[in-house]
Amino acid sequence: MGGLYVNRTRLILVALVVVLACALPFVLSSYRVFQFNMVLVYAIVLLGLNMLTGFNGQISLGHGAFYAIGAYVAAVLMDHWGVPYWVTVPVAGVICFIAGFLFGLPALRLHGHYLALATFALGISMPQILKYKGLEEWTGGVQGIVILKPEAPFGLNISQDQWLYLFTLIIALVMFWLAWNLLRGRIGRAMVAIRDHPIAAEAMGIDVAAVKTLTFGVSALYAGVGGALGAIVVQFVAPDSFVALVSITFLIGIVIGGLASISGVIYGALFIQFVPNIADEISKAAPWAVYGLFLLAFIFLAPAGIAGFVRALWARLTTGSTRKKRAAQTQET
Amino acid sequence: MPILEVSGLCAGYGASDVLHDVSFSVEQGGITTILGANGAGKTTVLRALCGMLRSARGSIVLDQVQVNGKATESIVRLGVGHVPDGRGTFMNLTTEENLRVGAMTRRDKAAVAADFERVFSYFPRLKERRHQQAGTLSGGEQQMLAISRALMLNPRLLLLDEPSFGLAPLVVQDIFRIMRTINEVQKVAILLVEQNASLALDLASTAYILETGRVVMSGPAHELREAESVRKSYLGY
Amino acid sequence: MEAFLHQVFSGLANGAIYASLALALVMIYQSTHHINFAQGELAMFSTYLAWAMINAGLPYWAAFGLTVVASFFIGLIIERAIVRRVADAPVLTVVVVFIALLVILNSVTGWIFTYTIKVFPSPFPEEPLFGPYISSHEAGVVGVSIFVLVTLFLFFRFTPLGLAMRATAENAVSSRLAGIRTGWMLALGWGIAAAIGAIAGMMVAPIVYLDPNMMSGILLYAIAAALMGGIDSPLGAVIGGLTVGVLENIMGAYVVGTELKLTVALVVIIGVLIFKPTGLFGRSFVTRV
Amino acid sequence: MKSNHNIKTLILAMFVASVLIGCGEQQTDDQDASVDEIKIGSTNPYSGPASAYGTIGRAESAYFKMINDQGGINGRKINFISLDDGYSPPRTVEQIRKLVEEEEVLFLAGTLGTPTNSAIHKYVNAKGVPHVFVNTGATKWGDPQNFPWTMGFNLSYSNESKIYAQYVLENKPDAKIAILYQNDDYGKDYVHGLKEGLGDKADTMIVAEASYEVTDPTIDSQIISLRASGADTFYNVTTPKFAAQAIRKANDIGWKPLHLLNNVSTSVGTVLEPAGLEKSVGLITALYLKDPVDPQWADDEDMKAYTEWFNKYMPDESIDDAFNVNGYIIASGVARLLEACGDDLTRANIMKQMASIKDLQMPMMLPGITWNTSAEDFFLIESAQLARFDGKEWALFGDVIGN
């Protein structure tokens, strides 16, 4: 399980990525900044989903639902009560934590495919619920809610896009840092133990039910924070923005990026943000087919996700000739 | 002319090898045993023989046919019955269906019917439990079922992976008695892998001792039985 | 009362649609332990093959038979060429492969055949034979589902191949040690599932019209039905399908209205699963530590 | 932890530094079209569950290909960039920003879908990019006061509904109406429009409403419920596949109401033929386009031109599909707009020309249904004519309604 320990090279790499991320909005056009802003948003959501599915082994085909709740919390708060945008993000996180925790309780009794169905059902139902007459007063029903884009504070001389990107980046860094600490700590080990050896974990004295529901809550919290940020960035929420396909896309993100890998969620986020556009450029007649071929290609070339691929590549580069010799030997047979 | 001739076998899981340059043979119609402590690599030997380990290197010749690199099912079809560790029972199938699976590769219906009767005569308990779900059988019964399933293949060579494991002494004796019968009546060669050295050396004519993946001693079973080191480490007196 | 009966029968007719696809899902699950998300699109694609053949002038049953055979081989090839490569991968990786297949099949079909709806003929008579509540075709779909179910049961219970497939699904290592070519058993499972899916598609299309998204809605119901019935039980799949169909209609017509009927139906199904985690007819496996 | 501290300091330093360097963004309001090429942007769902509409975008592209083959407009070629948004609002925002900021298109035309266009409504108006021929029927696209850069294309769903309401009030004042609608903005707009049209009689006249989701396999259950309500008038607000199902199912269970079908699903080839032409007899709708399959237009000059274009530029697509007509008219409208603009290809002039169309009879529009706009009136198509299906064709009756 890479990604959880510290060493000098890794630290330098992380710092480099962070520096690059900070510099991005000042070298790229607004449109690109917007795109990378969405990458950050997706990365936060994928991180949450990866905790739940990758590290804890609970499959979710319905994280789009929590993403939607987060987005709507932000939109409703801003639209109805004029709450400042930056307040809505933690509120969305807390509300999603509660929602995820509550959903995690019945999910305790469901395993494997059954949990997949339950979460998928949640993802499918969410647009219906958002459209429901009884909630229309807040959700705006099928019309959705339009949000105003925040201006940069403190009189900073940067554009709205740049500010929003940096705002998202700060939150993303905090969320990554928290996740990293959580995952390498006691709770993180418990999560992995439950995934790999549920019965042994119980025998070791881990409160399996508590850890699983908490993981569900935290995972939903991440999705909610991502959802709130996504809503602010896109400036619009509507039931059509949160169809079941969104949940599937998130799942694709963590698998392509690398299950149970923190760095993987960044690759996954880049994939789900950019590959559909590439597919569109290749074929207007059947862009989905191109997208599907990309998926297959990535799965076959990097079965352990891009993170796994990078890790293997790194290992080959760093460890010298001894490995190569051994590899050659094994190939003889 | 040995039915099985293994030389220079190396194999393992993942990057590191468990077996190092292991060589042994089983005579036509003979009984050979490989003894060793837990973790010596006994099960790995059997897995490598049946093509279940991609890492296996060296030469494995079965009745003059080189079988290295062949798929498990192809090796099995050459007449190798493997009673795996953990018994490999199909828990959700009935006893009879388990046996049918064993005879899956055979087309000679009459002979299969005769073999059904034969294994039921070896293990009458299985006949009683014929229509019962195999998952509900006791450990001993499942071991009998595993041996019977392998016999249904009509093998020339039977590989047994610790058939005594976890069973009551009476049951174990029963099973070893039947193995001798099988060997004598059906002329099936047997490769027995065991921790229970005393029983195994009684049954086998040739024995090998495996320690940390290497053959450290070999010879006729009765000679090894007398060897002091064997007595101390494996027979416990 | 008349309307109520009508709703029930209409629910049964819909349920038969779900059941027929659920059977294909159960088939794949039995042989590979995966839920194939691309099953619906595969069925849809098969139905287009049949449509193209009928359009080219083939008689219905010839097209039907050819499509079932062709679908069998398509399933077989997909398993051998694509799914096999991820046989050892984590289940989620396999899920992504299924999603990739789903989007490719959907998009390619739309590209070849366009997205306009197509009329697909029914082999059953036009006039209702079973009273006013259910059309002959709908009754026929129920009948075909039951026929497929019985055939599957007989196949698995009484043929050596069926036994080999069950054995492979349960314990691949032991099966290989019995000389069973397990790789082919998996491919065969895919082939048979694709063939069943093709039948499902050809039964569904006359009711819902043929279009590339024909199965995307049905798939969810079929998965729900299969799981509710117990994912390894063909009988459970059929009963699950019929239950889901009726449940949804009654919910929509009398309980919560149409806007939330899917949501409520799903909640009920998940409720059932929480109290009976292996489904109505599923076997509970003994887990050993 | 020391290393942890280091990294935090580093991040902070970098962040502060980058903020300090931060430079303001240059706003570009108006790009003049280059001399020899006019860039136009659009979005369409080429992928995803709504990809049935993708053919509209392909038809538009095919039309501009024809224009370019004929030498372009005023000597300029059209570069029509139509991107896939999968009917997902966030992706529409992204693609529109790409078109506006990267491709620097002169204007946007024919962007499809209500939620998708809602997502970019504010953005394009803030940027001052003409956002015309918006391809949905929501009412909000005609609001020049607040959104002076946006103008819709279709007859609005609510205006269409009012035509049916008027018809019912005049011809069947004691009607009991049952409504089937798609559970989204499009369906609800229609329902809302009908209620407005019926006024205070709405509550008594509408006896049942049922919705469906696009993922529903069938709408049989809804039809049974609606029939059981005792309604004698059926307002069918559905997209093609469900419309065909509804027409057939109502017929099969012996329900013979006055059947009002929304304009979205009037295609003879892709709706009525699948439903059964004999089962479609008596359907009433409000038409404004010509249907390529409807035999009454077989010798029509417009239709001949359309068929010729279609066979040459879209040989792989289905001519039955009336969606292509929608794309064809939008594209020809854009071409007409550019001709009117002449050499003054500024965004302001585009909106000015767009808002000064008088009695324009476009090809493939029904005779008498003309385009009219003004600085206060941002609704392009505001009239339609009722038609009853007679088993072969849509028989128009009554006057053109609306203005």
Coordinates of N, CA and C in Angstrom, one line a residue, chain C residues 3 19 30 37 43 49 83 96 102 106 111 113 131 135 144 154 156 167 173-174 184 200 210 242 245 261 265:
Chain C
A3 N -59.5 -1.6 -12.6 CA -58.2 -0.9 -12.8 C -57.1 -1.5 -12.0
A19 N -37.7 -10.0 -15.5 CA -37.2 -11.4 -15.2 C -36.4 -12.0 -16.3
Q30 N -23.8 -17.1 -12.0 CA -23.6 -18.4 -11.6 C -22.3 -18.9 -12.2
F37 N -22.9 -5.5 -16.0 CA -23.7 -4.3 -16.2 C -23.9 -4.1 -17.7
A43 N -27.9 -7.4 -24.9 CA -29.2 -7.9 -25.4 C -29.8 -6.9 -26.4
L49 N -29.4 -7.0 -34.2 CA -29.0 -8.0 -35.2 C -30.3 -8.7 -35.8
V83 N -12.9 -9.9 -21.2 CA -13.1 -10.1 -19.8 C -12.0 -11.0 -19.2
V96 N -15.6 -1.8 -14.1 CA -15.3 -0.7 -15.1 C -15.2 -1.3 -16.5
L102 N -20.6 -1.4 -21.9 CA -21.9 -0.8 -22.0 C -21.9 0.4 -22.9
N106 N -23.6 0.7 -26.6 CA -24.7 1.7 -26.7 C -24.4 2.7 -27.9
W111 N -24.8 4.6 -33.5 CA -24.1 5.1 -34.7 C -24.5 4.3 -35.9
F113 N -27.3 2.2 -36.3 CA -28.7 2.0 -36.6 C -29.5 3.3 -36.3
G131 N -58.0 -12.8 -22.1 CA -58.8 -11.7 -21.5 C -58.3 -10.3 -21.8
S135 N -52.0 -8.6 -23.1 CA -52.0 -8.9 -24.5 C -51.3 -10.3 -24.7
V144 N -42.3 -17.3 -22.1 CA -40.9 -17.5 -22.6 C -40.0 -17.5 -21.4
L154 N -33.2 -27.5 -16.1 CA -32.9 -28.8 -16.6 C -31.4 -28.9 -17.0
F156 N -28.8 -27.2 -15.9 CA -27.8 -27.2 -14.8 C -28.0 -28.5 -14.0
A167 N -19.8 -26.5 -11.0 CA -18.6 -26.9 -10.3 C -17.6 -25.7 -10.5
V173 N -10.5 -24.1 -8.8 CA -9.3 -24.9 -8.6 C -9.6 -26.4 -8.6
S174 N -10.6 -26.8 -7.8 CA -11.0 -28.2 -7.8 C -11.5 -28.7 -9.1
W184 N -13.0 -22.3 -20.5 CA -14.1 -22.5 -21.5 C -15.5 -22.4 -20.8
A200 N -34.4 -12.3 -24.3 CA -35.0 -11.2 -23.6 C -35.2 -10.0 -24.4
L210 N -37.7 -0.8 -30.2 CA -36.2 -1.0 -30.2 C -35.5 0.4 -30.4
L242 N -41.1 -10.5 -11.4 CA -42.6 -10.3 -11.4 C -42.9 -9.4 -10.2
G245 N -42.1 -5.8 -10.8 CA -43.0 -5.2 -11.7 C -44.3 -4.8 -11.1
K261 N -42.2 6.8 -7.6 CA -42.5 5.4 -7.5 C -41.2 4.5 -7.6
A265 N -40.0 2.1 -4.7 CA -39.9 0.6 -5.0 C -38.5 0.2 -4.6

